[in-house]
Short mmCIF file of C-alpha atoms in Angstrom, two decimals:
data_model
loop_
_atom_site.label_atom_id
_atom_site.label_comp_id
_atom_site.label_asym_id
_atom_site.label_seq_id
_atom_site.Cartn_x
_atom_site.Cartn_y
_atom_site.Cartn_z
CA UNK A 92 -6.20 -3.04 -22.70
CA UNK A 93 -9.97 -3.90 -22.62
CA UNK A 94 -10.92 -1.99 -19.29
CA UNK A 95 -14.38 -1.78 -20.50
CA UNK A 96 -15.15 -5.45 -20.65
CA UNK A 97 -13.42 -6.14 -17.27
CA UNK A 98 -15.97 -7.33 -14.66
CA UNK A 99 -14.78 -6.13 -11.41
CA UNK A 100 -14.23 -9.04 -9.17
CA UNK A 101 -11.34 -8.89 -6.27
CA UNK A 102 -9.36 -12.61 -6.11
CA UNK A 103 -8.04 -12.74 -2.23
CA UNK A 104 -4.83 -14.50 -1.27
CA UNK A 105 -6.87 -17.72 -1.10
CA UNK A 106 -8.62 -17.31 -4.35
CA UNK A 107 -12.06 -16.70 -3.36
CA UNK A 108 -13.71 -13.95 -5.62
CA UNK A 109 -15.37 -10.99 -4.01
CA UNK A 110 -17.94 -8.50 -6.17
CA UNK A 111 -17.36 -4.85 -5.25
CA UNK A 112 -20.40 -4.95 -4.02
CA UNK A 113 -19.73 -7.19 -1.16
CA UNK A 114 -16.16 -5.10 -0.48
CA UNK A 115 -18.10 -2.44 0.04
CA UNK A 116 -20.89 -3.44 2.33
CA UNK A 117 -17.95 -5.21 4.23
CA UNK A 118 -17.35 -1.35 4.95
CA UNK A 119 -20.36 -0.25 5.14
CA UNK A 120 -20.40 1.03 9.23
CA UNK A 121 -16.97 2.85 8.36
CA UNK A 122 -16.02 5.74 7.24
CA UNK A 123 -12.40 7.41 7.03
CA UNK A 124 -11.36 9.33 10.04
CA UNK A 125 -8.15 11.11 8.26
CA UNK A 126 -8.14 14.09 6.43
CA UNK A 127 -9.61 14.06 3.00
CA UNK A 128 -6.84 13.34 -0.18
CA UNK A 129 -5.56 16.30 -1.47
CA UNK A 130 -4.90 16.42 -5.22
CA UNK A 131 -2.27 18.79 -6.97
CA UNK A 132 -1.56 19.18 -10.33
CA UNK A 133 2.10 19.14 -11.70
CA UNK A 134 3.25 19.00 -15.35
CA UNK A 135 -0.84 18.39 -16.36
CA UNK A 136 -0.97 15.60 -13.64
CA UNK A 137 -3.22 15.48 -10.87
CA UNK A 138 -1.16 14.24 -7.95
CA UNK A 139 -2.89 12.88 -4.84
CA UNK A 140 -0.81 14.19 -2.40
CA UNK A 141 -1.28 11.21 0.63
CA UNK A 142 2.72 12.44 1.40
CA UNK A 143 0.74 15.18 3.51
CA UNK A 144 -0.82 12.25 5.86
CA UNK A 145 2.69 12.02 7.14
CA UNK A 146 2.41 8.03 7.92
CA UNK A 147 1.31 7.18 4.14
CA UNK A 148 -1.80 6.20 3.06
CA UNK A 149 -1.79 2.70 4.55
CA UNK A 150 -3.32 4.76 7.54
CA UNK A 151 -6.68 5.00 5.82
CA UNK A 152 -6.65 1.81 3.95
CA UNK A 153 -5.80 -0.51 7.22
CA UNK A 154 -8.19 1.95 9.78
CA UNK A 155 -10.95 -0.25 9.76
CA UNK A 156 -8.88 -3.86 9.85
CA UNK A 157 -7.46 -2.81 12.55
CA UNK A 158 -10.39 -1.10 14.01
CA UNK A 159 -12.31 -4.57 14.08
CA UNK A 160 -9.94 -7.33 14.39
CA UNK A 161 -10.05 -9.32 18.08
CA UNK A 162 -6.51 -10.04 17.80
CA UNK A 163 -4.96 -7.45 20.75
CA UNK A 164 -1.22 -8.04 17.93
CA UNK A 165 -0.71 -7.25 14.61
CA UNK A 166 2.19 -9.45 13.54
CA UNK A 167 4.21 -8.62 10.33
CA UNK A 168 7.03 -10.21 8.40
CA UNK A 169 7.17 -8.63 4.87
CA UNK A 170 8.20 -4.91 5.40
CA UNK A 171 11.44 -4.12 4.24
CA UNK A 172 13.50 -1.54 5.94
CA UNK A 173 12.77 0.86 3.83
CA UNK A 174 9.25 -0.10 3.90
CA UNK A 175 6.22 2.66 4.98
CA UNK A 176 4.21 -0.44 6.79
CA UNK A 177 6.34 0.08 9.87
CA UNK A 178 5.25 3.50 10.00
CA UNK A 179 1.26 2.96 9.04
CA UNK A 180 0.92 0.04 10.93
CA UNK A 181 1.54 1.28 14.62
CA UNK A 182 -0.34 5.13 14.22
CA UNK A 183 -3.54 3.15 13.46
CA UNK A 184 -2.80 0.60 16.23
CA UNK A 185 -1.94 2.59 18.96
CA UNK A 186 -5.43 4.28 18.25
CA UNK A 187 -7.05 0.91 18.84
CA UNK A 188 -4.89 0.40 21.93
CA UNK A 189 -3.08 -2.45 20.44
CA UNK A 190 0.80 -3.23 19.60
CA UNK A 191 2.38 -3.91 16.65
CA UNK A 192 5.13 -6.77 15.88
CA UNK A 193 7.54 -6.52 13.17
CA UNK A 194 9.81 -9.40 11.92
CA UNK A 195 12.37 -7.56 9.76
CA UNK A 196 15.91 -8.53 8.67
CA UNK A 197 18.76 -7.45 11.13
CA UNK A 198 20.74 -4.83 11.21
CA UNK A 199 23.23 -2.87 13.55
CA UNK A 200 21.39 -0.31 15.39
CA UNK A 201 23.94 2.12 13.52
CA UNK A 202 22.67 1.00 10.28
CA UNK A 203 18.51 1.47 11.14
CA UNK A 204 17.11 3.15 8.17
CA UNK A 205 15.35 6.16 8.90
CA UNK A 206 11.66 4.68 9.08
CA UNK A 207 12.74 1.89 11.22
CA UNK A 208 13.50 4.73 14.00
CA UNK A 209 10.01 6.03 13.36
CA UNK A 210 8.46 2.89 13.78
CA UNK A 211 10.48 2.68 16.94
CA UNK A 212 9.20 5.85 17.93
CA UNK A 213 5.85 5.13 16.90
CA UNK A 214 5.90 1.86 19.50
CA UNK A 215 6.24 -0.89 16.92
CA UNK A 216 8.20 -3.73 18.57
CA UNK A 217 11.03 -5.37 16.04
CA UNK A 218 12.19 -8.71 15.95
CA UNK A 219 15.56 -8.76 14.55
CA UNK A 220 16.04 -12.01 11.85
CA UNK A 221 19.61 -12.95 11.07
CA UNK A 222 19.44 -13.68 7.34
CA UNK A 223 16.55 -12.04 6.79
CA UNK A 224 15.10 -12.62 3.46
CA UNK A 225 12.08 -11.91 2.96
CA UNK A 226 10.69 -15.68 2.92
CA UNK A 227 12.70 -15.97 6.55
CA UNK A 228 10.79 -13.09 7.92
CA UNK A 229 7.50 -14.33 6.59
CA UNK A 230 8.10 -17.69 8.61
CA UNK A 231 9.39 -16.58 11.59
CA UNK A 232 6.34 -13.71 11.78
CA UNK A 233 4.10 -16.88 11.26
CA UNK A 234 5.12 -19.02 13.79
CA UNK A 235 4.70 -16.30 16.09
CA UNK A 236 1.31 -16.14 15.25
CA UNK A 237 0.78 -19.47 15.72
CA UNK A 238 2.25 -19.70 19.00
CA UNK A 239 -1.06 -17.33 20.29
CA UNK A 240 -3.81 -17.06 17.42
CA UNK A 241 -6.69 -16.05 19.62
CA UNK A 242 -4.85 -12.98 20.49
CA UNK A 243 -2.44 -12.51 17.43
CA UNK A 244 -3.29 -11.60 13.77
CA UNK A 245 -1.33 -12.08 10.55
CA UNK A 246 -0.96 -9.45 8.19
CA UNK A 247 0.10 -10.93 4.84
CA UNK A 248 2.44 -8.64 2.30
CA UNK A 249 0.58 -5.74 1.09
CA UNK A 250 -1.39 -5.33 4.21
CA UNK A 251 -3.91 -7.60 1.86
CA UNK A 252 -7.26 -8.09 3.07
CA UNK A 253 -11.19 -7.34 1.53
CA UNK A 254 -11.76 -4.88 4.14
CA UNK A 255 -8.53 -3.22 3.13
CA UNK A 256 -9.45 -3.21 -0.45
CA UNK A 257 -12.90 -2.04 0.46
CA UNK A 258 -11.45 1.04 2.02
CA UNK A 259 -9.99 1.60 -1.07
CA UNK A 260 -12.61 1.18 -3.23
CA UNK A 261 -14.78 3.86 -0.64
CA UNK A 262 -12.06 6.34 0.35
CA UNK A 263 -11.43 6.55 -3.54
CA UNK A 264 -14.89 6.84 -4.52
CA UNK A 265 -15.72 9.15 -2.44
CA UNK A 266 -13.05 11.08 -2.85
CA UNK A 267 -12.36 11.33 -6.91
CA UNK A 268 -14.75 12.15 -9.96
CA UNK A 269 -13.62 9.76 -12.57
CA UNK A 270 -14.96 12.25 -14.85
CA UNK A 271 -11.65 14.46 -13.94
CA UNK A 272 -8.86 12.23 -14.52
CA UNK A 273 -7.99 10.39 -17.81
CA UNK A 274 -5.88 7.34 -16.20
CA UNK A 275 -4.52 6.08 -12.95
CA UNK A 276 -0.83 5.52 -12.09
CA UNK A 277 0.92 4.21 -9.01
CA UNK A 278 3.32 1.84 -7.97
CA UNK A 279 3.17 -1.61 -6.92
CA UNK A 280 4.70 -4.11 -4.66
CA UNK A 281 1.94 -5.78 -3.80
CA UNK A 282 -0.61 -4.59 -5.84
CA UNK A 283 -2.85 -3.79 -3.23
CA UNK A 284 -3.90 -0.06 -3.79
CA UNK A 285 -3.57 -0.81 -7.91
CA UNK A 286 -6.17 -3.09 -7.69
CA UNK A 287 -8.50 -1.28 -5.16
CA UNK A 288 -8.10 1.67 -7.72
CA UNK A 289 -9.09 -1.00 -10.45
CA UNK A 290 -11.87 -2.04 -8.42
CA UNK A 291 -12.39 1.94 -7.99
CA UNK A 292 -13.05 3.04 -11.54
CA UNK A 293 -13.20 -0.31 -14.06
CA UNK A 294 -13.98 2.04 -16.90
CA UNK A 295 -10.40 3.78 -16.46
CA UNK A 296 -7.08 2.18 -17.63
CA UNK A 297 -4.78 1.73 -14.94
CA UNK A 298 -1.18 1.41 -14.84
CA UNK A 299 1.65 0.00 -12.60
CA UNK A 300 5.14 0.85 -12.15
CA UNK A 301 6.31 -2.53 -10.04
CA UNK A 302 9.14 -1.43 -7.12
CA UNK A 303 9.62 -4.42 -5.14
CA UNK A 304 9.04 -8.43 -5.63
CA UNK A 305 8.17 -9.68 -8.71
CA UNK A 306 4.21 -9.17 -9.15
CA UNK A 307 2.05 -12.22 -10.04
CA UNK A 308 -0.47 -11.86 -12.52
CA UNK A 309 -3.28 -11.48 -9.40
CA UNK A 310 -1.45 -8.48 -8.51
CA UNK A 311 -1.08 -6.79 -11.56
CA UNK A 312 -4.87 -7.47 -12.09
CA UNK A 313 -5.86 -5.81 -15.29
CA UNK A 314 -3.00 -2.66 -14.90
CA UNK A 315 -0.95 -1.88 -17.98
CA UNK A 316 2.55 -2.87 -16.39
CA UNK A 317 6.05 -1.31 -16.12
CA UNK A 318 8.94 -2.47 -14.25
CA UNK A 319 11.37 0.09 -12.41
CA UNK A 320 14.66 -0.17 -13.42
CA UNK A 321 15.94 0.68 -9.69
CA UNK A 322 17.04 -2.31 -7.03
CA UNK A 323 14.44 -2.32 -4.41
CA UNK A 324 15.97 -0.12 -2.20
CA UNK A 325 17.70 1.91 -4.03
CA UNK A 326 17.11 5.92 -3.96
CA UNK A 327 15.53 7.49 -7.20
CA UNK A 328 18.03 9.69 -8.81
CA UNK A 329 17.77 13.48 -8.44
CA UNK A 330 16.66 13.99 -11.90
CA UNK A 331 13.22 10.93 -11.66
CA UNK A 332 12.54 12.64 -8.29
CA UNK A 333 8.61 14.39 -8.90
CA UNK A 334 8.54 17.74 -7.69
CA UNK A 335 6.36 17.27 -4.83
CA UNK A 336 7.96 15.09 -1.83
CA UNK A 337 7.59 11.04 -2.50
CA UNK A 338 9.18 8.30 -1.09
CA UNK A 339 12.34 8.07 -2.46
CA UNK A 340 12.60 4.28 -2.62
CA UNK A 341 9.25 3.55 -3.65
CA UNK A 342 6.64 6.44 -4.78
CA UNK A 343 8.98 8.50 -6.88
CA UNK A 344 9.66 5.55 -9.26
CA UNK A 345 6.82 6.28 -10.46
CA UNK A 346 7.39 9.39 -11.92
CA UNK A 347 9.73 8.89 -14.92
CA UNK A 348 7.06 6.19 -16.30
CA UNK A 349 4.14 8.93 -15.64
CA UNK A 350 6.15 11.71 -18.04
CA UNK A 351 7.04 9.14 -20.23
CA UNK A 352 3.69 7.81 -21.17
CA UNK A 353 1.29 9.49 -19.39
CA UNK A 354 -2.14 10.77 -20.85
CA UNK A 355 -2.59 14.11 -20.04
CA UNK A 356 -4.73 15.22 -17.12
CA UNK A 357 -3.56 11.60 -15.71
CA UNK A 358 -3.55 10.69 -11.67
CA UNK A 359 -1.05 9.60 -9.85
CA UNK A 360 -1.54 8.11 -6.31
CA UNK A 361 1.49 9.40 -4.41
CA UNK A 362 1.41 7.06 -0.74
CA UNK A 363 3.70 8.63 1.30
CA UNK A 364 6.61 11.08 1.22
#
């Protein structure tokens, strides 16, 4: 992998190219209002422990998205039900005094998966899609949005957007001394973090570990790849679970790829826990 020839350049969802430059003066008047990461080593890898945020690191990355958009809505269609979106999405909108809308496959209210009743709780409103595939959900959240667009925003999978990968690029930056880590690792659905973390440090190698959907060659970017062996929403097995709490259905995928091939002194980006 020839990270030190890659020219960092973000591709958006509509295939413009953005210089990190521009991502970060996009960010410029911001800066993170949550705690600083806190990194913790286990088995010679330094873990950034975002698990302790409580609502996953979404909460930084979306802050100032949210913080600026008109749109009073934030209308979503691609979180799963085990998905941490649900639970990022309203703690940084309730700050900004606005709601969040979820379109989500349905299920019996005996059958909500635990985050769902914390995004409940949290004031996210759910629209309940019989046959709810993730293409269904995706449509029905955009013709919401397209019923009121002055007052409504779209949030595309991934929470995707330059300021989001901006906030990235800055909350990492400011945060980490690439001179004390010998790789990155995280997962991927998306590919959003991965490639802000690209964007982050193009003179480190970056791996992958994909969880959810396949992931196109935009959102791999320039990561070494790996593909979980678990369904989607599926629950690591006791023995993959990292010793430090991690979603079970998404972070702690990870962590059998990261002892497997890992370099030593290595970081992993844990989200949420």
């Amino acid at each position: 992998m020839l990270s030190n020839f890659f020219e960092p350049h973000y591709e958006d969802n509509n295939g413009k190219l953005w210089s990190v430059e521009k991502l970060l003066e996009m960010v410029s008047d911001w800066e993170d209002p949550n705690p600083k990461p806190i990194i913790k080593e286990y088995d010679g890898i330094k873990v950034v422990r975002d698990d302790l945020l409580n609502h996953g690191s979404k909460i930084r990355f979306v802050d100032k998205y949210i913080r600026d958009v008109k749109a009073k809505e934030i209308v979503f269609g691609c979180c799963p039900a085990t998905g941490y979106a649900q639970i990022s999405l309203p703690v940084v909108a309730n700050k900004y005094g606005k709601k969040v809308v979820l379109f989500m496959a349905k299920r019996s209210p005996d059958k909500y998966h635990e985050y769902q009743k914390r995004g409940m709780d949290l004031g996210a409103i759910y629209e309940w899609v019989n046959m709810g595939m993730l293409s269904v959900t995706k449509s029905r959240a955009k013709k919401y949005y397209e019923e009121d667009p002055d007052n409504r925003v779209l949030f595309p999978i991934g929470l995707e957007h330059p300021t989001v990968v901006g906030s990235i690029i800055k909350v990492a930056r400011q945060n980490l001394n690439e001179n004390d880590f010998s790789e990155i690792w995280s997962v991927g659905s998306s590919g959003t973090l991965s490639r802000g973390l690209q964007l982050a440090f193009p003179n480190k190698d970056v791996h992958v570990v994909s969880v959810g959907h396949t992931m196109s060659e935009r959102e791999i970017g320039r990561a070494k790849f790996y593909r979980s062996d678990y369904k989607f929403d599926k629950i690591v097995k006791e023995e993959d679970m990292p010793p430090f709490p991690s979603a079970p259905t998404y972070d702690a995928k990870a962590w059998k790829f990261v002892k497997e091939h890992a370099k030593p002194n290595a970081l992993f980006w844990n989200v949420a826990g």
